[in-house]
Structures are given as structure tokens and as C-alpha cells.
PDB file of C-alpha atoms in Angstrom:
ATOM      1  CA  MET A   1     -44.310 -62.178  52.866  1.00  0.00           C
ATOM      2  CA  MET A   2     -45.242 -60.309  49.704  1.00  0.00           C
ATOM      3  CA  ASN A   3     -46.087 -57.530  52.197  1.00  0.00           C
ATOM      4  CA  ARG A   4     -42.835 -57.550  53.941  1.00  0.00           C
ATOM      5  CA  ASN A   5     -40.841 -57.717  50.418  1.00  0.00           C
ATOM      6  CA  ALA A   6     -43.023 -54.914  49.006  1.00  0.00           C
ATOM      7  CA  GLU A   7     -42.041 -53.263  52.032  1.00  0.00           C
ATOM      8  CA  CYS A   8     -38.206 -53.933  51.465  1.00  0.00           C
ATOM      9  CA  GLY A   9     -38.524 -52.491  47.860  1.00  0.00           C
ATOM     10  CA  PHE A  10     -39.612 -55.484  45.881  1.00  0.00           C
ATOM     11  CA  PRO A  11     -43.232 -55.676  45.323  1.00  0.00           C
ATOM     12  CA  GLY A  12     -44.517 -59.207  43.922  1.00  0.00           C
ATOM     13  CA  CYS A  13     -41.603 -60.889  45.068  1.00  0.00           C
ATOM     14  CA  MET A  14     -42.133 -64.742  46.083  1.00  0.00           C
ATOM     15  CA  GLY A  15     -38.918 -65.091  48.355  1.00  0.00           C
ATOM     16  CA  SER A  16     -35.537 -65.898  47.409  1.00  0.00           C
ATOM     17  CA  LEU A  17     -34.019 -68.749  45.661  1.00  0.00           C
ATOM     18  CA  ASP A  18     -30.276 -70.649  45.688  1.00  0.00           C
ATOM     19  CA  CYS A  19     -28.957 -73.410  45.234  1.00  0.00           C
ATOM     20  CA  SER A  20     -26.041 -75.439  47.425  1.00  0.00           C
ATOM     21  CA  HIS A  21     -24.072 -77.787  47.596  1.00  0.00           C
ATOM     22  CA  TRP A  22     -24.159 -81.277  50.141  1.00  0.00           C
ATOM     23  CA  ALA A  23     -20.968 -83.712  49.475  1.00  0.00           C
ATOM     24  CA  TRP A  24     -21.676 -86.900  49.556  1.00  0.00           C
ATOM     25  CA  HIS A  25     -19.079 -89.808  51.386  1.00  0.00           C
ATOM     26  CA  GLN A  26     -19.732 -92.598  50.359  1.00  0.00           C
ATOM     27  CA  CYS A  27     -20.600 -92.397  46.610  1.00  0.00           C
ATOM     28  CA  PRO A  28     -20.296 -95.244  44.641  1.00  0.00           C
ATOM     29  CA  ARG A  29     -17.617 -95.417  41.872  1.00  0.00           C
ATOM     30  CA  SER A  30     -20.669 -95.988  39.077  1.00  0.00           C
ATOM     31  CA  MET A  31     -22.169 -92.657  40.064  1.00  0.00           C
ATOM     32  CA  ALA A  32     -18.802 -90.919  40.726  1.00  0.00           C
ATOM     33  CA  GLY A  33     -18.940 -88.930  37.192  1.00  0.00           C
ATOM     34  CA  SER A  34     -22.385 -87.780  37.374  1.00  0.00           C
ATOM     35  CA  TYR A  35     -21.819 -86.612  40.672  1.00  0.00           C
ATOM     36  CA  GLN A  36     -18.749 -84.997  40.697  1.00  0.00           C
ATOM     37  CA  SER A  37     -19.303 -81.219  41.359  1.00  0.00           C
ATOM     38  CA  ARG A  38     -16.971 -78.703  40.111  1.00  0.00           C
ATOM     39  CA  LYS A  39     -15.019 -78.403  43.431  1.00  0.00           C
ATOM     40  CA  GLY A  40     -14.014 -81.517  42.689  1.00  0.00           C
ATOM     41  CA  SER A  41     -15.987 -83.420  45.717  1.00  0.00           C
ATOM     42  CA  ARG A  42     -18.739 -85.580  45.099  1.00  0.00           C
ATOM     43  CA  GLY A  43     -22.439 -84.747  46.175  1.00  0.00           C
ATOM     44  CA  ILE A  44     -25.693 -83.600  45.396  1.00  0.00           C
ATOM     45  CA  PHE A  45     -27.599 -80.306  44.880  1.00  0.00           C
ATOM     46  CA  VAL A  46     -29.793 -78.812  47.196  1.00  0.00           C
ATOM     47  CA  GLU A  47     -32.514 -76.186  45.683  1.00  0.00           C
ATOM     48  CA  ALA A  48     -34.302 -73.993  48.636  1.00  0.00           C
ATOM     49  CA  VAL A  49     -36.877 -70.924  48.148  1.00  0.00           C
ATOM     50  CA  CYS A  50     -37.074 -69.266  51.723  1.00  0.00           C
ATOM     51  CA  ASP A  51     -38.217 -66.178  53.200  1.00  0.00           C
ATOM     52  CA  GLU A  52     -36.621 -63.486  55.329  1.00  0.00           C
ATOM     53  CA  ASP A  53     -37.452 -65.861  58.369  1.00  0.00           C
ATOM     54  CA  LEU A  54     -35.656 -68.525  56.630  1.00  0.00           C
ATOM     55  CA  TRP A  55     -39.124 -70.565  56.644  1.00  0.00           C
ATOM     56  CA  ILE A  56     -38.348 -72.721  53.299  1.00  0.00           C
ATOM     57  CA  TRP A  57     -40.907 -72.201  51.206  1.00  0.00           C
ATOM     58  CA  HIS A  58     -39.675 -75.167  48.733  1.00  0.00           C
ATOM     59  CA  LEU A  59     -37.002 -77.209  48.487  1.00  0.00           C
ATOM     60  CA  PHE A  60     -35.405 -79.702  45.683  1.00  0.00           C
ATOM     61  CA  VAL A  61     -32.669 -82.037  46.803  1.00  0.00           C
ATOM     62  CA  GLY A  62     -31.392 -84.553  44.275  1.00  0.00           C
ATOM     63  CA  ALA A  63     -29.891 -83.131  41.372  1.00  0.00           C
ATOM     64  CA  PRO A  64     -26.459 -84.369  40.569  1.00  0.00           C
ATOM     65  CA  GLY A  65     -23.432 -82.630  41.336  1.00  0.00           C
ATOM     66  CA  SER A  66     -21.948 -82.219  38.086  1.00  0.00           C
ATOM     67  CA  LEU A  67     -25.169 -79.725  37.143  1.00  0.00           C
ATOM     68  CA  ASN A  68     -24.730 -76.017  37.413  1.00  0.00           C
ATOM     69  CA  GLU A  69     -27.352 -74.195  39.112  1.00  0.00           C
ATOM     70  CA  ASN A  70     -29.215 -73.334  35.910  1.00  0.00           C
ATOM     71  CA  ASN A  71     -29.833 -76.952  35.270  1.00  0.00           C
ATOM     72  CA  VAL A  72     -30.592 -77.488  38.588  1.00  0.00           C
ATOM     73  CA  MET A  73     -33.483 -75.059  38.526  1.00  0.00           C
ATOM     74  CA  HIS A  74     -34.511 -75.883  35.038  1.00  0.00           C
ATOM     75  CA  GLN A  75     -35.380 -79.074  36.277  1.00  0.00           C
ATOM     76  CA  SER A  76     -36.778 -78.411  39.715  1.00  0.00           C
ATOM     77  CA  PRO A  77     -40.460 -78.972  39.779  1.00  0.00           C
ATOM     78  CA  LEU A  78     -40.965 -75.493  40.978  1.00  0.00           C
ATOM     79  CA  TYR A  79     -39.671 -74.318  37.398  1.00  0.00           C
ATOM     80  CA  LEU A  80     -41.743 -77.007  35.549  1.00  0.00           C
ATOM     81  CA  ASP A  81     -44.923 -75.399  37.053  1.00  0.00           C
ATOM     82  CA  GLU A  82     -43.825 -71.818  36.486  1.00  0.00           C
ATOM     83  CA  THR A  83     -43.736 -72.512  32.781  1.00  0.00           C
ATOM     84  CA  ALA A  84     -46.537 -74.747  32.882  1.00  0.00           C
ATOM     85  CA  GLY A  85     -48.579 -71.959  34.068  1.00  0.00           C
ATOM     86  CA  ARG A  86     -49.758 -73.918  37.446  1.00  0.00           C
ATOM     87  CA  TRP A  87     -47.683 -71.596  39.390  1.00  0.00           C
ATOM     88  CA  PRO A  88     -47.537 -68.682  40.770  1.00  0.00           C
ATOM     89  CA  PRO A  89     -51.286 -67.677  41.331  1.00  0.00           C
ATOM     90  CA  ARG A  90     -52.133 -64.903  39.244  1.00  0.00           C
ATOM     91  CA  ASN A  91     -54.340 -63.102  42.313  1.00  0.00           C
ATOM     92  CA  GLN A  92     -51.429 -61.248  43.303  1.00  0.00           C
ATOM     93  CA  SER A  93     -51.334 -58.276  41.205  1.00  0.00           C
ATOM     94  CA  PHE A  94     -48.654 -55.064  42.351  1.00  0.00           C
ATOM     95  CA  THR A  95     -47.944 -51.844  40.516  1.00  0.00           C
ATOM     96  CA  LEU A  96     -44.635 -51.211  39.377  1.00  0.00           C
ATOM     97  CA  ASN A  97     -43.367 -47.596  37.730  1.00  0.00           C
ATOM     98  CA  GLY A  98     -47.002 -47.124  36.695  1.00  0.00           C
ATOM     99  CA  THR A  99     -47.259 -50.666  35.125  1.00  0.00           C
ATOM    100  CA  ALA A 100     -49.554 -53.091  36.828  1.00  0.00           C
ATOM    101  CA  ARG A 101     -48.082 -57.076  36.840  1.00  0.00           C
ATOM    102  CA  SER A 102     -49.572 -59.917  37.913  1.00  0.00           C
ATOM    103  CA  LEU A 103     -46.486 -62.518  37.533  1.00  0.00           C
ATOM    104  CA  SER A 104     -44.714 -62.890  40.804  1.00  0.00           C
ATOM    105  CA  TYR A 105     -41.250 -63.725  40.672  1.00  0.00           C
ATOM    106  CA  TYR A 106     -38.284 -65.055  43.079  1.00  0.00           C
ATOM    107  CA  LEU A 107     -34.667 -63.208  43.229  1.00  0.00           C
ATOM    108  CA  VAL A 108     -31.862 -65.290  42.288  1.00  0.00           C
ATOM    109  CA  ASP A 109     -28.351 -64.601  41.921  1.00  0.00           C
ATOM    110  CA  GLY A 110     -26.273 -63.655  38.908  1.00  0.00           C
ATOM    111  CA  THR A 111     -25.397 -67.175  37.458  1.00  0.00           C
TER     112      THR A 111
ATOM    113  CA  MET B   1     -35.104 -61.723  39.015  1.00  0.00           C
ATOM    114  CA  SER B   2     -31.283 -61.513  38.651  1.00  0.00           C
ATOM    115  CA  PRO B   3     -29.520 -58.301  39.102  1.00  0.00           C
ATOM    116  CA  HIS B   4     -28.264 -56.285  36.240  1.00  0.00           C
ATOM    117  CA  PRO B   5     -24.984 -58.329  34.994  1.00  0.00           C
ATOM    118  CA  MET B   6     -22.833 -54.938  34.462  1.00  0.00           C
ATOM    119  CA  PRO B   7     -24.235 -52.143  36.153  1.00  0.00           C
ATOM    120  CA  THR B   8     -23.129 -48.979  35.140  1.00  0.00           C
ATOM    121  CA  THR B   9     -25.341 -46.239  36.196  1.00  0.00           C
ATOM    122  CA  GLU B  10     -25.801 -45.405  39.710  1.00  0.00           C
ATOM    123  CA  ASP B  11     -29.866 -46.680  39.874  1.00  0.00           C
ATOM    124  CA  GLN B  12     -28.682 -50.030  38.396  1.00  0.00           C
ATOM    125  CA  LYS B  13     -26.049 -50.358  41.129  1.00  0.00           C
ATOM    126  CA  VAL B  14     -28.316 -49.317  43.713  1.00  0.00           C
ATOM    127  CA  PHE B  15     -31.158 -52.025  42.646  1.00  0.00           C
ATOM    128  CA  ASN B  16     -27.922 -54.969  42.503  1.00  0.00           C
ATOM    129  CA  ARG B  17     -27.066 -53.677  46.083  1.00  0.00           C
ATOM    130  CA  LEU B  18     -30.807 -53.845  47.529  1.00  0.00           C
ATOM    131  CA  GLN B  19     -31.266 -57.301  45.408  1.00  0.00           C
ATOM    132  CA  GLU B  20     -28.261 -58.453  47.178  1.00  0.00           C
ATOM    133  CA  ALA B  21     -29.406 -57.502  50.940  1.00  0.00           C
ATOM    134  CA  VAL B  22     -32.819 -59.349  50.154  1.00  0.00           C
ATOM    135  CA  ARG B  23     -31.359 -62.045  48.551  1.00  0.00           C
ATOM    136  CA  LYS B  24     -29.253 -62.871  51.143  1.00  0.00           C
ATOM    137  CA  ASP B  25     -31.734 -64.907  53.516  1.00  0.00           C
ATOM    138  CA  VAL B  26     -31.651 -67.682  51.379  1.00  0.00           C
ATOM    139  CA  GLU B  27     -27.692 -67.778  51.622  1.00  0.00           C
ATOM    140  CA  ARG B  28     -28.284 -67.474  55.380  1.00  0.00           C
ATOM    141  CA  LEU B  29     -30.312 -70.407  55.200  1.00  0.00           C
ATOM    142  CA  PHE B  30     -28.216 -72.814  53.940  1.00  0.00           C
ATOM    143  CA  GLY B  31     -25.575 -71.360  56.869  1.00  0.00           C
ATOM    144  CA  VAL B  32     -28.418 -71.884  59.189  1.00  0.00           C
ATOM    145  CA  LEU B  33     -29.203 -75.099  58.189  1.00  0.00           C
ATOM    146  CA  THR B  34     -25.494 -76.664  58.648  1.00  0.00           C
ATOM    147  CA  GLN B  35     -24.907 -74.979  61.905  1.00  0.00           C
ATOM    148  CA  ARG B  36     -28.168 -76.261  63.465  1.00  0.00           C
ATOM    149  CA  PHE B  37     -27.933 -80.047  62.301  1.00  0.00           C
ATOM    150  CA  HIS B  38     -24.651 -81.083  61.519  1.00  0.00           C
ATOM    151  CA  ILE B  39     -25.424 -83.812  59.679  1.00  0.00           C
ATOM    152  CA  ALA B  40     -25.788 -81.524  56.833  1.00  0.00           C
ATOM    153  CA  LEU B  41     -22.621 -79.781  57.627  1.00  0.00           C
ATOM    154  CA  HIS B  42     -20.546 -83.239  57.377  1.00  0.00           C
ATOM    155  CA  PRO B  43     -20.544 -85.122  53.899  1.00  0.00           C
ATOM    156  CA  GLY B  44     -23.560 -87.403  53.914  1.00  0.00           C
ATOM    157  CA  ARG B  45     -22.642 -91.158  54.689  1.00  0.00           C
ATOM    158  CA  TYR B  46     -25.449 -93.085  52.764  1.00  0.00           C
ATOM    159  CA  ARG B  47     -25.379 -95.693  50.353  1.00  0.00           C
ATOM    160  CA  SER B  48     -28.101 -93.966  48.123  1.00  0.00           C
ATOM    161  CA  VAL B  49     -29.411 -90.936  46.603  1.00  0.00           C
ATOM    162  CA  LYS B  50     -32.660 -91.990  48.387  1.00  0.00           C
ATOM    163  CA  MET B  51     -31.355 -91.944  51.699  1.00  0.00           C
ATOM    164  CA  LEU B  52     -29.777 -88.375  51.047  1.00  0.00           C
ATOM    165  CA  ILE B  53     -32.810 -86.794  49.649  1.00  0.00           C
ATOM    166  CA  LEU B  54     -34.886 -88.360  52.874  1.00  0.00           C
ATOM    167  CA  THR B  55     -32.174 -86.758  55.142  1.00  0.00           C
ATOM    168  CA  PHE B  56     -32.313 -83.308  53.689  1.00  0.00           C
ATOM    169  CA  LYS B  57     -36.091 -83.429  53.604  1.00  0.00           C
ATOM    170  CA  ALA B  58     -36.143 -84.446  57.256  1.00  0.00           C
ATOM    171  CA  ILE B  59     -33.800 -81.671  57.964  1.00  0.00           C
ATOM    172  CA  CYS B  60     -36.034 -79.172  56.474  1.00  0.00           C
ATOM    173  CA  ILE B  61     -39.213 -79.952  58.009  1.00  0.00           C
ATOM    174  CA  PHE B  62     -37.473 -80.017  61.519  1.00  0.00           C
ATOM    175  CA  HIS B  63     -35.731 -76.448  60.466  1.00  0.00           C
ATOM    176  CA  ASN B  64     -39.781 -75.420  59.541  1.00  0.00           C
ATOM    177  CA  THR B  65     -40.767 -76.147  62.832  1.00  0.00           C
ATOM    178  CA  CYS B  66     -37.869 -74.631  64.683  1.00  0.00           C
ATOM    179  CA  VAL B  67     -38.672 -71.805  62.797  1.00  0.00           C
ATOM    180  CA  GLU B  68     -42.254 -71.705  63.545  1.00  0.00           C
ATOM    181  CA  SER B  69     -41.605 -72.349  67.165  1.00  0.00           C
ATOM    182  CA  ARG B  70     -39.076 -69.528  67.385  1.00  0.00           C
ATOM    183  CA  ARG B  71     -40.850 -67.011  65.028  1.00  0.00           C
ATOM    184  CA  GLU B  72     -41.921 -64.341  67.718  1.00  0.00           C
ATOM    185  CA  ARG B  73     -38.768 -64.346  69.144  1.00  0.00           C
ATOM    186  CA  PHE B  74     -36.877 -63.239  65.716  1.00  0.00           C
ATOM    187  CA  LEU B  75     -34.693 -60.071  66.443  1.00  0.00           C
ATOM    188  CA  SER B  76     -36.252 -58.580  62.908  1.00  0.00           C
ATOM    189  CA  ARG B  77     -39.651 -59.169  64.561  1.00  0.00           C
ATOM    190  CA  ARG B  78     -38.894 -57.548  67.606  1.00  0.00           C
ATOM    191  CA  ARG B  79     -37.340 -54.152  65.593  1.00  0.00           C
ATOM    192  CA  ARG B  80     -40.298 -54.032  63.831  1.00  0.00           C
ATOM    193  CA  ALA B  81     -42.778 -53.995  66.660  1.00  0.00           C
ATOM    194  CA  GLU B  82     -40.296 -51.638  67.980  1.00  0.00           C
ATOM    195  CA  GLY B  83     -40.811 -49.371  64.731  1.00  0.00           C
ATOM    196  CA  ALA B  84     -44.109 -49.540  65.166  1.00  0.00           C
ATOM    197  CA  ASN B  85     -44.563 -48.443  68.783  1.00  0.00           C
ATOM    198  CA  GLU B  86     -42.391 -45.421  67.894  1.00  0.00           C
ATOM    199  CA  GLY B  87     -44.688 -44.214  65.044  1.00  0.00           C
ATOM    200  CA  GLY B  88     -42.592 -42.627  62.877  1.00  0.00           C
ATOM    201  CA  GLY B  89     -43.036 -41.946  59.296  1.00  0.00           C
ATOM    202  CA  ALA B  90     -41.590 -45.282  58.017  1.00  0.00           C
ATOM    203  CA  GLY B  91     -43.576 -47.054  61.267  1.00  0.00           C
ATOM    204  CA  ASP B  92     -46.233 -46.523  60.019  1.00  0.00           C
ATOM    205  CA  ALA B  93     -46.223 -48.904  56.971  1.00  0.00           C
ATOM    206  CA  GLU B  94     -44.679 -51.476  59.283  1.00  0.00           C
ATOM    207  CA  GLY B  95     -46.978 -50.988  62.218  1.00  0.00           C
ATOM    208  CA  GLU B  96     -49.873 -51.677  59.709  1.00  0.00           C
ATOM    209  CA  ASN B  97     -48.214 -54.939  59.239  1.00  0.00           C
ATOM    210  CA  VAL B  98     -47.443 -55.759  62.665  1.00  0.00           C
ATOM    211  CA  GLY B  99     -51.194 -54.806  63.331  1.00  0.00           C
ATOM    212  CA  SER B 100     -52.231 -57.484  61.519  1.00  0.00           C
ATOM    213  CA  GLY B 101     -49.294 -60.065  62.185  1.00  0.00           C
ATOM    214  CA  SER B 102     -51.647 -62.495  63.918  1.00  0.00           C
ATOM    215  CA  ALA B 103     -53.817 -62.828  60.674  1.00  0.00           C
ATOM    216  CA  GLU B 104     -50.773 -62.990  58.441  1.00  0.00           C
ATOM    217  CA  ARG B 105     -49.474 -65.880  60.522  1.00  0.00           C
ATOM    218  CA  ASN B 106     -52.490 -67.705  60.610  1.00  0.00           C
ATOM    219  CA  GLY B 107     -52.411 -67.687  56.532  1.00  0.00           C
ATOM    220  CA  ARG B 108     -48.653 -68.620  57.067  1.00  0.00           C
ATOM    221  CA  ASP B 109     -49.191 -71.388  59.258  1.00  0.00           C
ATOM    222  CA  ASP B 110     -52.098 -72.566  56.476  1.00  0.00           C
ATOM    223  CA  GLY B 111     -49.981 -71.882  53.685  1.00  0.00           C
ATOM    224  CA  PRO B 112     -47.015 -74.257  54.101  1.00  0.00           C
ATOM    225  CA  VAL B 113     -49.110 -77.286  54.746  1.00  0.00           C
ATOM    226  CA  GLY B 114     -51.090 -76.535  51.947  1.00  0.00           C
ATOM    227  CA  CYS B 115     -47.858 -76.437  50.072  1.00  0.00           C
ATOM    228  CA  ASP B 116     -46.770 -79.823  51.484  1.00  0.00           C
ATOM    229  CA  SER B 117     -49.498 -81.429  50.235  1.00  0.00           C
ATOM    230  CA  GLY B 118     -48.754 -80.955  47.037  1.00  0.00           C
ATOM    231  CA  GLN B 119     -50.210 -77.305  45.966  1.00  0.00           C
ATOM    232  CA  GLY B 120     -49.475 -76.477  42.760  1.00  0.00           C
ATOM    233  CA  GLY B 121     -48.509 -80.036  41.629  1.00  0.00           C
ATOM    234  CA  GLY B 122     -45.278 -80.176  43.591  1.00  0.00           C
ATOM    235  CA  ALA B 123     -44.039 -76.773  44.824  1.00  0.00           C
ATOM    236  CA  GLY B 124     -43.748 -77.994  48.577  1.00  0.00           C
ATOM    237  CA  VAL B 125     -41.390 -79.594  50.522  1.00  0.00           C
ATOM    238  CA  GLY B 126     -42.461 -83.325  50.458  1.00  0.00           C
ATOM    239  CA  ALA B 127     -43.338 -83.242  46.635  1.00  0.00           C
ATOM    240  CA  ALA B 128     -40.772 -81.562  45.251  1.00  0.00           C
ATOM    241  CA  ALA B 129     -38.065 -83.961  46.897  1.00  0.00           C
ATOM    242  CA  ALA B 130     -40.338 -86.769  46.133  1.00  0.00           C
ATOM    243  CA  ALA B 131     -39.928 -85.917  42.594  1.00  0.00           C
ATOM    244  CA  GLY B 132     -36.462 -86.213  42.875  1.00  0.00           C
ATOM    245  CA  GLY B 133     -33.842 -85.346  40.605  1.00  0.00           C
ATOM    246  CA  PRO B 134     -32.657 -86.824  37.034  1.00  0.00           C
ATOM    247  CA  ALA B 135     -32.014 -90.564  36.610  1.00  0.00           C
ATOM    248  CA  PRO B 136     -28.962 -90.889  34.609  1.00  0.00           C
ATOM    249  CA  GLY B 137     -28.829 -94.763  34.149  1.00  0.00           C
ATOM    250  CA  GLY B 138     -31.677 -96.757  35.916  1.00  0.00           C
ATOM    251  CA  VAL B 139     -29.781 -97.470  38.987  1.00  0.00           C
ATOM    252  CA  HIS B 140     -32.290 -95.914  41.215  1.00  0.00           C
ATOM    253  CA  VAL B 141     -35.637 -95.475  39.112  1.00  0.00           C
ATOM    254  CA  GLY B 142     -38.111 -95.317  41.911  1.00  0.00           C
ATOM    255  CA  VAL B 143     -36.529 -92.493  43.783  1.00  0.00           C
ATOM    256  CA  ASN B 144     -35.190 -90.415  40.990  1.00  0.00           C
ATOM    257  CA  ALA B 145     -37.267 -90.993  38.397  1.00  0.00           C
ATOM    258  CA  PRO B 146     -37.390 -87.470  36.131  1.00  0.00           C
ATOM    259  CA  PRO B 147     -40.490 -85.513  36.593  1.00  0.00           C
ATOM    260  CA  LEU B 148     -42.977 -85.599  33.965  1.00  0.00           C
ATOM    261  CA  LEU B 149     -43.701 -82.392  32.176  1.00  0.00           C
ATOM    262  CA  ASN B 150     -47.270 -83.668  30.728  1.00  0.00           C
ATOM    263  CA  PRO B 151     -48.295 -86.746  32.461  1.00  0.00           C
ATOM    264  CA  VAL B 152     -50.611 -89.017  30.298  1.00  0.00           C
ATOM    265  CA  ASP B 153     -53.431 -88.759  32.667  1.00  0.00           C
ATOM    266  CA  GLN B 154     -53.007 -85.236  33.787  1.00  0.00           C
ATOM    267  CA  PRO B 155     -53.355 -83.227  30.303  1.00  0.00           C
ATOM    268  CA  PRO B 156     -52.874 -79.738  30.811  1.00  0.00           C
ATOM    269  CA  ALA B 157     -56.283 -78.296  31.554  1.00  0.00           C
ATOM    270  CA  GLY B 158     -56.491 -75.661  28.859  1.00  0.00           C
ATOM    271  CA  GLY B 159     -55.092 -77.139  26.218  1.00  0.00           C
ATOM    272  CA  MET B 160     -51.482 -77.118  24.797  1.00  0.00           C
ATOM    273  CA  ALA B 161     -52.070 -73.793  22.964  1.00  0.00           C
ATOM    274  CA  ALA B 162     -52.498 -72.715  26.825  1.00  0.00           C
ATOM    275  CA  ASP B 163     -49.222 -74.666  28.218  1.00  0.00           C
ATOM    276  CA  PHE B 164     -47.217 -72.912  25.425  1.00  0.00           C
ATOM    277  CA  GLU B 165     -48.870 -69.443  26.178  1.00  0.00           C
ATOM    278  CA  ALA B 166     -47.610 -70.108  29.977  1.00  0.00           C
ATOM    279  CA  TRP B 167     -44.163 -71.073  28.975  1.00  0.00           C
ATOM    280  CA  GLY B 168     -43.827 -67.748  26.974  1.00  0.00           C
ATOM    281  CA  GLU B 169     -45.015 -65.822  29.473  1.00  0.00           C
ATOM    282  CA  ALA B 170     -42.432 -67.691  32.300  1.00  0.00           C
ATOM    283  CA  ARG B 171     -39.745 -67.410  29.791  1.00  0.00           C
ATOM    284  CA  ASN B 172     -40.437 -64.046  28.016  1.00  0.00           C
ATOM    285  CA  ALA B 173     -36.629 -62.507  28.195  1.00  0.00           C
ATOM    286  CA  ASP B 174     -38.402 -59.191  27.176  1.00  0.00           C
ATOM    287  CA  GLU B 175     -40.784 -58.994  30.080  1.00  0.00           C
ATOM    288  CA  HIS B 176     -37.953 -59.763  32.432  1.00  0.00           C
ATOM    289  CA  ALA B 177     -35.862 -57.208  31.228  1.00  0.00           C
ATOM    290  CA  GLN B 178     -38.678 -54.729  31.700  1.00  0.00           C
ATOM    291  CA  LEU B 179     -39.847 -55.826  34.922  1.00  0.00           C
ATOM    292  CA  ARG B 180     -36.125 -55.431  35.959  1.00  0.00           C
ATOM    293  CA  ALA B 181     -35.888 -51.857  34.540  1.00  0.00           C
ATOM    294  CA  ASP B 182     -39.440 -51.317  36.151  1.00  0.00           C
ATOM    295  CA  LEU B 183     -37.762 -52.618  39.430  1.00  0.00           C
ATOM    296  CA  THR B 184     -34.951 -50.700  39.261  1.00  0.00           C
ATOM    297  CA  ALA B 185     -36.656 -47.610  38.454  1.00  0.00           C
ATOM    298  CA  HIS B 186     -39.034 -48.197  41.699  1.00  0.00           C
ATOM    299  CA  VAL B 187     -36.010 -49.146  44.074  1.00  0.00           C
ATOM    300  CA  TRP B 188     -34.219 -45.598  42.874  1.00  0.00           C
ATOM    301  CA  SER B 189     -36.987 -43.715  43.211  1.00  0.00           C
ATOM    302  CA  GLY B 190     -38.071 -45.132  46.475  1.00  0.00           C
ATOM    303  CA  ARG B 191     -34.836 -45.807  47.977  1.00  0.00           C
ATOM    304  CA  GLY B 192     -32.082 -44.543  46.115  1.00  0.00           C
ATOM    305  CA  ASP B 193     -30.661 -41.688  48.115  1.00  0.00           C
ATOM    306  CA  MET B 194     -30.811 -44.046  51.148  1.00  0.00           C
ATOM    307  CA  LEU B 195     -28.488 -46.822  49.661  1.00  0.00           C
ATOM    308  CA  ALA B 196     -26.321 -44.385  47.813  1.00  0.00           C
ATOM    309  CA  PRO B 197     -23.997 -44.131  50.799  1.00  0.00           C
ATOM    310  CA  TYR B 198     -23.556 -48.077  50.973  1.00  0.00           C
ATOM    311  CA  LEU B 199     -22.321 -48.397  47.230  1.00  0.00           C
ATOM    312  CA  SER B 200     -18.864 -48.941  46.907  1.00  0.00           C
TER     313      SER B 200
END
């Protein structure tokens, strides 16, 4: 996958990350406050990392719908591993614009 | 890696354009997932967050199984193989990739399985979803216990200093800006001319 991403112009990229909202029909009234999304419906957030084959490399379900994508990402185990240094592996080094790097990254959107 | 928030120059626009093009895969994922399994399209009809998490986990595992069995018939793979047969200037690099396709596929088949068993302390499907989200209130603590930053029985291997260093490295804004600038230059030098007509 890293090879293919390098072909696409992003060496060192480990895939793309995004969040989606899944509505919850029978949300209990007691949890409606925290699970209410910005669109008014109640539901949970789904965060996924996948490659161009749509192979899901990482999935994080269950964050309440009231969070925004940043907050969802900040509590996902993937992010915690990144910041704790357990992930990603450092054996993949790539050269960009004359600088050698070893810390891989994910593509995210602007929010 | 996020796109440039306010692209002004031509190379930044080109970079944003290419980043969107590569990032669309994950947006496509949610569309494909909901079309393939309509249970994800309709609002979840369960009583607890636990069931929602379990359902989505199952959907994603099924989805990965589908991907694995159909990967040979994907259009992108076919195109890539055709490009390799033509053997053009750009096809060389791609052909190399196809040639090592079986080895790569084997590696990929191993990879996600290792991921599922909790490689990296929870980067896989099962472990990540089992870690769950936050627990507002103590209603469903068993399911949604907050992920522990540093569990007591698993202190950071290199001590707290290494932990803070890793945090600083992953959260370094300067590094991020530099990486983005380098990527922009890389994209601009590699395929700026190719992408320029697509800019609106």
C-alpha cells in the first residue's frame, strides 16, 4: 500500500482517515443529550482508515454523536498509539524533497 | 496530513487537488459500506451502544472479507495490469508493482490479521472497537470504558520521557508544516503540469 501511495504522489502515506455518522433510532432519552449530532439526529461516530481497495485498516466505533471529528480522533486508540510512540513502525523511511523521514502519516480532511 | 487551509499559490492548489483525489477513497468507503449492508444505511435499532458497536464491527469484518475475495477483479487492478502490459514510461514503475503483486498480497493478507490481534496495542478492528468510546456516566461502563492512556500494568517501555518525546514528535506542528511543504514541492515537481488543467 505504501508503494501504491508513493506512486500516487504521497510517499509515506498509510491511508486515509475519515469519520462518519450513524444514526441511532432507539436512543434512550437519558443519553440523547450527549449522542445528539450537529444535524439533530442521535447517533454514534464511526472512524475508519482505509486504502484504495477499501480495505479497512482501522475502525473505531462508538464515540457519541455530539463530538466533532477532532474530538473523535483524539480519543481513538489509533491516535493514542501514535502519540505514545507505539504506532507507526519506524522502519518505513521515505525521502521527500531531499529530506529523509521515517514518521508515516494519514491523509485527513481539513476539519 | 491535512490540506492547505487557504491555498493561494498554484502548487498549494495542486497539492490540495491531489490530496482530495487520494482521500476520496475513505469517503467512498462509507458509501460502499452502506450500500453493501443496508443495516448501516438505516438508523440503528438497538437498545445499547454495545450492540451498535458489535454490529458495525461485524459489518466491517464482512466488508473486509468481500474486499479480499474480490480484490482480483477490481477495475483499478485491471487497469494497472494493462498499464504494465503496455510498458509505457509511466507503466514501468507500476509494472514493477504488479510483478511483486503476489508477494505484496501475501503480505497484505498477513497484515490485517496481525492488526486484528491488537498490533500496536489496538490499531486493529477488534481491539479498537472493543476499546470503545468514552463513557458519559456509568451506564455502560463495561462496553465503553475510556481507553487507558497508560495502564498501570503496562508502563511505557522507555519511561515517561520517551512517552513525552513521542507525543512531541507526533504532535509537532512545525514538523507537520514542514512535511506539508515538502509534500507540496514533491507533488508540484512530479505532477504539477499534469494536474494543472484540473484546477478550477
